[in-house]
Amino acid sequence: MKKQIPNFLTCLNLFCGCVAAVMIFRNRLDMTSYFVLLAAFFDLLDGMIARRVGSNPHFGKQIDSLADMVTFGFIPGAILFKLLQMSELNNFISSTEIRRFVQFLPFVLTIFSAIRLAKFNIDTRQTVSFIGLPTPASTLVVISLPMILIQHPGRFDSIILNPVFLLVLTGVLSYL
């Protein structure tokens, strides 16, 4: 029974990621950030406890990556998408056709998160340390943006809601 505790914690990570997605749909980016932070806490605990209780590492690694894909893959892409929607993208790109395409570019981060998580699962060089930026770290950068907007209304809007900033950030985090 106690060998299932890490998997339960991983499921709590996934649950928090799902709730975070709903919060994005409801335009509650503040709550999204809080649920992602809670998910990150569960993600940290699941690995520590799994090593301590000796649970199945193969199953645990797979379910952990699937949960991480939602919380640390889809959610940051969706937040950046939402921020791009809030930005002055219309003033930046006049062509409706190009704007329709560009608005979805934040999901490139989601794609690269999936690649990162898959590589982590099969790369034996990453058993004790990471190569590249871990997806939770990338997500912490992204969730800080709506929190800054909320904590300092109007102060950093021109930077954070700048389409160029959001697209460059997407590219940099994807590359890392």
PDB file of N, CA and C in Angstrom, residues 2 4 11 14-15 38 50 84 87 92 101 106 113 121 137-138 150-151:
ATOM      1  N   LYS A   2       1.885   1.313   0.846  1.00  0.00           N
ATOM      2  CA  LYS A   2       2.673   2.543   0.894  1.00  0.00           C
ATOM      3  C   LYS A   2       3.510   2.733  -0.361  1.00  0.00           C
ATOM      4  N   GLN A   4       2.271   2.737  -3.176  1.00  0.00           N
ATOM      5  CA  GLN A   4       1.381   3.474  -4.078  1.00  0.00           C
ATOM      6  C   GLN A   4       1.297   4.963  -3.732  1.00  0.00           C
ATOM      7  N   CYS A  11      -0.767  11.567  -9.129  1.00  0.00           N
ATOM      8  CA  CYS A  11      -2.152  11.817  -9.551  1.00  0.00           C
ATOM      9  C   CYS A  11      -2.656  13.158  -9.021  1.00  0.00           C
ATOM     10  N   LEU A  14      -1.364  15.688 -11.372  1.00  0.00           N
ATOM     11  CA  LEU A  14      -2.201  15.699 -12.566  1.00  0.00           C
ATOM     12  C   LEU A  14      -3.533  16.399 -12.301  1.00  0.00           C
ATOM     13  N   PHE A  15      -4.138  16.119 -11.159  1.00  0.00           N
ATOM     14  CA  PHE A  15      -5.403  16.758 -10.792  1.00  0.00           C
ATOM     15  C   PHE A  15      -5.234  18.277 -10.729  1.00  0.00           C
ATOM     16  N   LEU A  38       1.102  24.147  -6.449  1.00  0.00           N
ATOM     17  CA  LEU A  38       0.713  22.976  -5.657  1.00  0.00           C
ATOM     18  C   LEU A  38       1.099  21.685  -6.383  1.00  0.00           C
ATOM     19  N   ALA A  50       9.048   7.984  -3.619  1.00  0.00           N
ATOM     20  CA  ALA A  50       9.220   6.775  -4.434  1.00  0.00           C
ATOM     21  C   ALA A  50      10.576   6.134  -4.157  1.00  0.00           C
ATOM     22  N   LEU A  84      -0.895  36.046 -24.846  1.00  0.00           N
ATOM     23  CA  LEU A  84      -0.797  36.559 -26.211  1.00  0.00           C
ATOM     24  C   LEU A  84      -2.152  37.087 -26.684  1.00  0.00           C
ATOM     25  N   SER A  87      -2.572  40.466 -25.315  1.00  0.00           N
ATOM     26  CA  SER A  87      -1.577  41.424 -25.796  1.00  0.00           C
ATOM     27  C   SER A  87      -2.134  42.259 -26.951  1.00  0.00           C
ATOM     28  N   PHE A  92       0.275  44.573 -33.655  1.00  0.00           N
ATOM     29  CA  PHE A  92       1.589  44.089 -34.054  1.00  0.00           C
ATOM     30  C   PHE A  92       1.555  43.422 -35.432  1.00  0.00           C
ATOM     31  N   PHE A 101      -2.445  32.284 -37.208  1.00  0.00           N
ATOM     32  CA  PHE A 101      -1.380  31.286 -37.050  1.00  0.00           C
ATOM     33  C   PHE A 101      -0.501  31.614 -35.843  1.00  0.00           C
ATOM     34  N   PRO A 106       2.596  29.837 -28.973  1.00  0.00           N
ATOM     35  CA  PRO A 106       2.983  29.449 -27.608  1.00  0.00           C
ATOM     36  C   PRO A 106       2.902  27.938 -27.347  1.00  0.00           C
ATOM     37  N   SER A 113       8.132  20.585 -24.568  1.00  0.00           N
ATOM     38  CA  SER A 113       8.033  19.957 -23.244  1.00  0.00           C
ATOM     39  C   SER A 113       7.826  18.455 -23.386  1.00  0.00           C
ATOM     40  N   ASN A 121      12.940  10.328 -20.069  1.00  0.00           N
ATOM     41  CA  ASN A 121      12.573   8.951 -19.741  1.00  0.00           C
ATOM     42  C   ASN A 121      13.516   7.914 -20.339  1.00  0.00           C
ATOM     43  N   ALA A 137      10.770  23.890 -14.151  1.00  0.00           N
ATOM     44  CA  ALA A 137      11.470  25.173 -14.049  1.00  0.00           C
ATOM     45  C   ALA A 137      10.973  26.140 -15.125  1.00  0.00           C
ATOM     46  N   SER A 138      10.789  25.644 -16.325  1.00  0.00           N
ATOM     47  CA  SER A 138      10.256  26.465 -17.416  1.00  0.00           C
ATOM     48  C   SER A 138       8.860  26.971 -17.056  1.00  0.00           C
ATOM     49  N   ILE A 150      -0.708  40.618 -11.879  1.00  0.00           N
ATOM     50  CA  ILE A 150      -1.712  40.767 -10.813  1.00  0.00           C
ATOM     51  C   ILE A 150      -1.150  41.563  -9.638  1.00  0.00           C
ATOM     52  N   GLN A 151       0.080  41.268  -9.256  1.00  0.00           N
ATOM     53  CA  GLN A 151       0.687  41.936  -8.096  1.00  0.00           C
ATOM     54  C   GLN A 151       1.059  43.388  -8.383  1.00  0.00           C
TER      55      GLN A 151
END
